[in-house]
PDB file of C-alpha atoms in Angstrom:
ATOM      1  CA  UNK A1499      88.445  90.743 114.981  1.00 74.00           C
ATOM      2  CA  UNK A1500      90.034  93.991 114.471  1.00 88.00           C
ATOM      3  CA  UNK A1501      93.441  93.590 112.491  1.00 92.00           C
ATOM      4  CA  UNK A1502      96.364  96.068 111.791  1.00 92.00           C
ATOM      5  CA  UNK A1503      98.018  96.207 108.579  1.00 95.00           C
ATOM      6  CA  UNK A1504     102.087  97.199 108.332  1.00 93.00           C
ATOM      7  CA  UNK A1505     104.840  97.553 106.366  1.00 94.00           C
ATOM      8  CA  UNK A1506     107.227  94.724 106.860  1.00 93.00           C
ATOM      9  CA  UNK A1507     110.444  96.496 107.513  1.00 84.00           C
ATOM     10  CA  UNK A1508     114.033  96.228 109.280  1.00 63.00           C
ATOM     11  CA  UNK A1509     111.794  96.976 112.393  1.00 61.00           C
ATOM     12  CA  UNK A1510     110.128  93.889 112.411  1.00 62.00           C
ATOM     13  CA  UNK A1511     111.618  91.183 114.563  1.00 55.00           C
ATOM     14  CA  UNK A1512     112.140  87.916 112.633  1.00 51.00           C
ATOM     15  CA  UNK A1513     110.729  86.449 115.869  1.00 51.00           C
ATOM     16  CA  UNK A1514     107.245  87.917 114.730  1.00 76.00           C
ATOM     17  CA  UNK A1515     107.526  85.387 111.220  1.00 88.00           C
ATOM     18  CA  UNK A1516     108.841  82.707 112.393  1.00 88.00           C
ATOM     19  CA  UNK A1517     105.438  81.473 114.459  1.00 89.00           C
ATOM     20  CA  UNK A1518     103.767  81.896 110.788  1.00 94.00           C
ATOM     21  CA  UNK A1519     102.345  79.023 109.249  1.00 95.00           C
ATOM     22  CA  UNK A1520      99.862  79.139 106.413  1.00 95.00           C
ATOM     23  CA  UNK A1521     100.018  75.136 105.413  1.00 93.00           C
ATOM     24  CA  UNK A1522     102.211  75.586 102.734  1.00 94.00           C
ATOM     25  CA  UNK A1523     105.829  75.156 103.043  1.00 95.00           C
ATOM     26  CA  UNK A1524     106.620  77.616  99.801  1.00 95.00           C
ATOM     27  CA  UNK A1525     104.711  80.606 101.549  1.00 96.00           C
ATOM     28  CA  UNK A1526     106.191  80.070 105.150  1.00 96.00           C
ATOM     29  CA  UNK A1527     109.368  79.800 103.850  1.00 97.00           C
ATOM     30  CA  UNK A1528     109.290  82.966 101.988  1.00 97.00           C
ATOM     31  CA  UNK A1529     108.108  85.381 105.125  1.00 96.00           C
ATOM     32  CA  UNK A1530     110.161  83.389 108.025  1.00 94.00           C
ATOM     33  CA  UNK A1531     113.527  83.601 105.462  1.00 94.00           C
ATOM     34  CA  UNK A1532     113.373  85.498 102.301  1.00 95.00           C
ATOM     35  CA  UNK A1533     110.876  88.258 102.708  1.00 95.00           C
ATOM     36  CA  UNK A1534     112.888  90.430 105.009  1.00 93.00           C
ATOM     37  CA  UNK A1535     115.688  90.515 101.957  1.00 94.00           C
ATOM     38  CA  UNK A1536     113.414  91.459  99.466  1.00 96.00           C
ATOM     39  CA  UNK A1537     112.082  94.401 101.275  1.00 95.00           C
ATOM     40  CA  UNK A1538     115.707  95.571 102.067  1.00 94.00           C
ATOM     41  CA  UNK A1539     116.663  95.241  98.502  1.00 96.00           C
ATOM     42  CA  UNK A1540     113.420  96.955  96.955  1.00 95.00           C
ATOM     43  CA  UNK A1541     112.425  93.974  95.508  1.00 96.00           C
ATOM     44  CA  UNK A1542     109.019  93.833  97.132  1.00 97.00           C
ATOM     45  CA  UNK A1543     106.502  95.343  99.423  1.00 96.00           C
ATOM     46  CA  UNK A1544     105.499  92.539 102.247  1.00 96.00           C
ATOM     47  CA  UNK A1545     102.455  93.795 104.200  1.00 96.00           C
ATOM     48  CA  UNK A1546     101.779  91.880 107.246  1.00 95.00           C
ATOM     49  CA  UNK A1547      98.024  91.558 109.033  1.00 95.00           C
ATOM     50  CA  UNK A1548      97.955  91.397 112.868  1.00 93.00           C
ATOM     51  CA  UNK A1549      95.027  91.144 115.396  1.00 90.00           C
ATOM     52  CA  UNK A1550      95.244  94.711 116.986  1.00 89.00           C
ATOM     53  CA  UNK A1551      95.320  93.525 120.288  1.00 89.00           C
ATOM     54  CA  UNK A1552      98.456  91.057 119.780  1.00 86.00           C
ATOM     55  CA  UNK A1553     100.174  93.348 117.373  1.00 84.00           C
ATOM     56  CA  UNK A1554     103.191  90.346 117.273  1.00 86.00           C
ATOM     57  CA  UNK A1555     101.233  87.105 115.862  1.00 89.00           C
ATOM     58  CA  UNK A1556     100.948  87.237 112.105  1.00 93.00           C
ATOM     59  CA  UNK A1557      97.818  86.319 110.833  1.00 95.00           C
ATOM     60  CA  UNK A1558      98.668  87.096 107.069  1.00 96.00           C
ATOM     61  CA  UNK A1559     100.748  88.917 104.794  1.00 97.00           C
ATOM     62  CA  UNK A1560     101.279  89.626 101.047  1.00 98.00           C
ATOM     63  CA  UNK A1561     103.856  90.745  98.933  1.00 98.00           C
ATOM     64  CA  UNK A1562     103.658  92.856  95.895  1.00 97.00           C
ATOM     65  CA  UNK A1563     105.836  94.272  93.488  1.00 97.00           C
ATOM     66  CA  UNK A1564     106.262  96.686  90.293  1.00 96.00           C
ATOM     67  CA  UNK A1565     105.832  94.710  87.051  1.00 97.00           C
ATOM     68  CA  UNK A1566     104.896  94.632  83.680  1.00 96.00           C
ATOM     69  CA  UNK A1567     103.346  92.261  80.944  1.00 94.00           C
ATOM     70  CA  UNK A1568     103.535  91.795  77.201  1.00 93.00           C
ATOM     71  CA  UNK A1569     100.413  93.502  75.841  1.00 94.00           C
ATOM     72  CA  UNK A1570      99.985  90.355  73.866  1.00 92.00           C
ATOM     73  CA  UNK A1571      99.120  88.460  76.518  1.00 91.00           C
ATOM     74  CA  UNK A1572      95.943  90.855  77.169  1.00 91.00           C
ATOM     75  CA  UNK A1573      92.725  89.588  75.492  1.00 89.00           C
ATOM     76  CA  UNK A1574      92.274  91.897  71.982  1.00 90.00           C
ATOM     77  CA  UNK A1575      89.184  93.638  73.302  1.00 89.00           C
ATOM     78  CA  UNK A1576      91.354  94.554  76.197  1.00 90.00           C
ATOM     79  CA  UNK A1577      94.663  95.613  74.681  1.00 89.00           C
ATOM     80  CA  UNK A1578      93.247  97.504  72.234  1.00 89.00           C
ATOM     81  CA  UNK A1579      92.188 100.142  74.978  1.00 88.00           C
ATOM     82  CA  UNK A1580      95.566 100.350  75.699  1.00 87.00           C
ATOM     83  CA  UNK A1581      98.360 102.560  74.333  1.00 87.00           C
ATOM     84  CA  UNK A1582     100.655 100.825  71.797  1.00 85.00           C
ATOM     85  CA  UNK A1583     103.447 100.051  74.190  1.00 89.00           C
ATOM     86  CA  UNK A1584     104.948  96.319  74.098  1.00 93.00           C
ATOM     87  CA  UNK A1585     104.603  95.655  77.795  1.00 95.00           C
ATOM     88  CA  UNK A1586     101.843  97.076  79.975  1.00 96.00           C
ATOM     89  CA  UNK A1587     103.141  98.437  83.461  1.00 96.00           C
ATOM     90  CA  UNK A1588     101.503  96.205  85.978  1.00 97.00           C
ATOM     91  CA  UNK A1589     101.289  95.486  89.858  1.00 98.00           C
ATOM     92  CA  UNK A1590     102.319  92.096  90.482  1.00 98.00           C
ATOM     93  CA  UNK A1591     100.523  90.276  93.938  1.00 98.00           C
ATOM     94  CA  UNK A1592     103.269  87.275  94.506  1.00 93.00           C
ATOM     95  CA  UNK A1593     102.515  85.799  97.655  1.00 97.00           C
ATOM     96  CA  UNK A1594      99.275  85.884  99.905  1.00 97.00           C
ATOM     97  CA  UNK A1595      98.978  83.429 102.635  1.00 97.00           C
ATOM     98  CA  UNK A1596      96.631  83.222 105.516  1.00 97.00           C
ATOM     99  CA  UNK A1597      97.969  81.609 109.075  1.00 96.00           C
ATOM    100  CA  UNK A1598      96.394  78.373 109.391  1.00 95.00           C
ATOM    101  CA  UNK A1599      94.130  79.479 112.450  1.00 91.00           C
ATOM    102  CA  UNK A1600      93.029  82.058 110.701  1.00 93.00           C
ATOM    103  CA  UNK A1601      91.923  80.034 107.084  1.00 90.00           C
ATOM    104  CA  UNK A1602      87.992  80.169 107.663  1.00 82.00           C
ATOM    105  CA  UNK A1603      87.761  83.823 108.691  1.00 85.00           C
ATOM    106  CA  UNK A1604      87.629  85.971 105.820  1.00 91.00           C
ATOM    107  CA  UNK A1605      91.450  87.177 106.540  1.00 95.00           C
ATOM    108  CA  UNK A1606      92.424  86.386 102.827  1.00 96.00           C
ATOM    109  CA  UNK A1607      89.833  88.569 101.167  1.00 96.00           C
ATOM    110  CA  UNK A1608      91.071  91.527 103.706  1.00 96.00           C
ATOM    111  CA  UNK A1609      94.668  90.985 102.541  1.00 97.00           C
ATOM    112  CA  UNK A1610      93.738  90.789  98.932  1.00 98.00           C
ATOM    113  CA  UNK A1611      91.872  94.050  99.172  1.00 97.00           C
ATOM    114  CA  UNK A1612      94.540  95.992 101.364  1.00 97.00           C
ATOM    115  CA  UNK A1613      96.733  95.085  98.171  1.00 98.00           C
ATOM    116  CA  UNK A1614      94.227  96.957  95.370  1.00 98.00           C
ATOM    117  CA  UNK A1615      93.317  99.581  98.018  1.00 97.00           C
ATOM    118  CA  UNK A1616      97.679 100.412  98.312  1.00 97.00           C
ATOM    119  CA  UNK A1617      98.065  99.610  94.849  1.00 97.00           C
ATOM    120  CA  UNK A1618      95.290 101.952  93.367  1.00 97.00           C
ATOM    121  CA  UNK A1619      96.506 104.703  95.863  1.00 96.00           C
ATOM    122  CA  UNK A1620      99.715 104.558  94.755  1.00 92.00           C
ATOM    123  CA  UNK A1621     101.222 107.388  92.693  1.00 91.00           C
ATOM    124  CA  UNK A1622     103.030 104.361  90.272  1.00 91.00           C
ATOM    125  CA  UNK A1623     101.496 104.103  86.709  1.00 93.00           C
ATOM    126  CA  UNK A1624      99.974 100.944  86.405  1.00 96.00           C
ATOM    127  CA  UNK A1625      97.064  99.420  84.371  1.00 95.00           C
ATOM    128  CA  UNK A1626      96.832  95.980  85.036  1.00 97.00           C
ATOM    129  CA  UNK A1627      96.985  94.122  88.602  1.00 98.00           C
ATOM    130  CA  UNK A1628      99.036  90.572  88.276  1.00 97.00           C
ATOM    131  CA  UNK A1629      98.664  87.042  90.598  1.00 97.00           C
ATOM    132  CA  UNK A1630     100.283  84.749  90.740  1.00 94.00           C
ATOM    133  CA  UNK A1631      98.420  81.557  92.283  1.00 94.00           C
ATOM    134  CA  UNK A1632     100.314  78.720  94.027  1.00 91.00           C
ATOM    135  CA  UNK A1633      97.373  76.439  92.940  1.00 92.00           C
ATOM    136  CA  UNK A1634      93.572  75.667  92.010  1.00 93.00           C
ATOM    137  CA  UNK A1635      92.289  76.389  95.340  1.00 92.00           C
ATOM    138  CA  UNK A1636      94.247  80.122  95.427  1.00 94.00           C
ATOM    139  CA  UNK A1637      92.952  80.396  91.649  1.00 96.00           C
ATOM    140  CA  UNK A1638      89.364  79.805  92.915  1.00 96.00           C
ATOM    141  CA  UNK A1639      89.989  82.339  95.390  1.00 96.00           C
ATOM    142  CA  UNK A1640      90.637  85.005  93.187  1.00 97.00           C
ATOM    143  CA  UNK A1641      88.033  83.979  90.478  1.00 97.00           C
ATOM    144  CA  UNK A1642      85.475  84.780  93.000  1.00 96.00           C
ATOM    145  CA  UNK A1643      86.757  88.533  92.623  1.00 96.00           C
ATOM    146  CA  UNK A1644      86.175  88.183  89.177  1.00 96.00           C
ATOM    147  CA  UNK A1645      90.079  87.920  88.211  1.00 97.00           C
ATOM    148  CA  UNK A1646      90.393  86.125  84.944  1.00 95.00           C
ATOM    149  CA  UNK A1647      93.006  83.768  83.890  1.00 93.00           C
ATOM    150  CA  UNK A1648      95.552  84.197  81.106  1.00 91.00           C
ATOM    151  CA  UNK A1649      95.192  82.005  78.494  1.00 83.00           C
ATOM    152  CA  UNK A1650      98.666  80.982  78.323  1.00 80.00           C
ATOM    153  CA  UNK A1651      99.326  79.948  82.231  1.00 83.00           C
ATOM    154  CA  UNK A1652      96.838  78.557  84.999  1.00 85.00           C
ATOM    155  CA  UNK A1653      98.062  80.264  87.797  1.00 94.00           C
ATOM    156  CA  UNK A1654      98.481  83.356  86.381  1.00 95.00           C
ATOM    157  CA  UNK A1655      95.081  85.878  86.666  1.00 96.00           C
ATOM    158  CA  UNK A1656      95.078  89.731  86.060  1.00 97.00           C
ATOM    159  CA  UNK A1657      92.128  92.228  86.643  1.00 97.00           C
ATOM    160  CA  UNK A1658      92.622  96.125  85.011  1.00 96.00           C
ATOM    161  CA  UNK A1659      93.372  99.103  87.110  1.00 96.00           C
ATOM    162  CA  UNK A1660      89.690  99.941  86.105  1.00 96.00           C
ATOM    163  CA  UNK A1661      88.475  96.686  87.766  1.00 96.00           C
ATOM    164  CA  UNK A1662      90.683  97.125  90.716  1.00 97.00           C
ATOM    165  CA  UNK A1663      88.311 100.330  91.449  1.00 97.00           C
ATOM    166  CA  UNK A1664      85.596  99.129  91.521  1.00 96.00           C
ATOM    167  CA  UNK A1665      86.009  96.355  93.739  1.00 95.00           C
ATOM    168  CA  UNK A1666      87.333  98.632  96.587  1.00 94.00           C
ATOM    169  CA  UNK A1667      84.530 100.678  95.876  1.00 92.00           C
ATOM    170  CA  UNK A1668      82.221  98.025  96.107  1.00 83.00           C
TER     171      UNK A1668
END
């Protein structure tokens, strides 16, 4: 399957989201009602994933914004790369959900690298990519791509720009 990814903007119908269903009621909710505002706002980029020949069903989508972290919260080894700031500018992924349909097909890892591939090739400063997990199973997910967890929250994982690289490389 050949899929399309776009910029959710004011030019997307909200007839598009509203078919989306990923299984959980947090994510749905967020692209069929709250998504749209966020983009118009600047408070996040939503990337949607369609099937290039039905350009209107969503299969996926993702939302990312601009963030940052206390370097404290980096492991030693890791921080001490860094430049002495207090917070590290970081790209936070938010929300990644996969239509139900679609669950079994790989569509998640596409999404997940779409976001490092925009993120790397953006000219924003950043040196640490942020996730935030809805649960084990997402966590799982991204631990296969070699995210680690912070110590200090479950759901939260981060990989460095560095890292980020490579897997798109790879």
């Amino acid at each position: 399957m050949n899929l399309h990814f776009s910029l959710l903007s004011e030019k997307t119908g909200k007839s598009d989201r509203q078919g989306f269903s990923c299984g959980t009621p947090e994510l749905d909710h967020y692209l069929h009602r709250q998504a749209g505002q966020d983009v118009a706002r600047g408070f996040a980029t939503v990337v949607l994933a369609c099937a290039v020949d039905d350009p209107a069903a969503i299969l996926g989508y993702y939302a990312f914004s601009a963030a940052s972290i206390p370097i404290v919260s980096l492991p030693v080894e890791i921080a001490g790369k860094m430049p002495r700031y207090q917070n590290v500018p970081s790209i936070l992924l938010g929300r990644l959900a996969v239509a139900l349909s679609m669950q079994n097909r790989r569509i998640g890892s596409l999404l997940l690298f779409d976001a490092l591939k925009r993120a790397c090739a953006s000219k924003i400063a950043w040196a640490v990519f942020l996730v935030e997990a809805k649960n084990e199973r997402a966590v799982a997910f991204y631990e296969k791509f070699r995210f680690l967890r912070f110590h200090h929250a479950r759901h939260s994982l981060w990989i460095t720009r560095k890292q980020a690289e490579n897997l798109i490389r790879a």
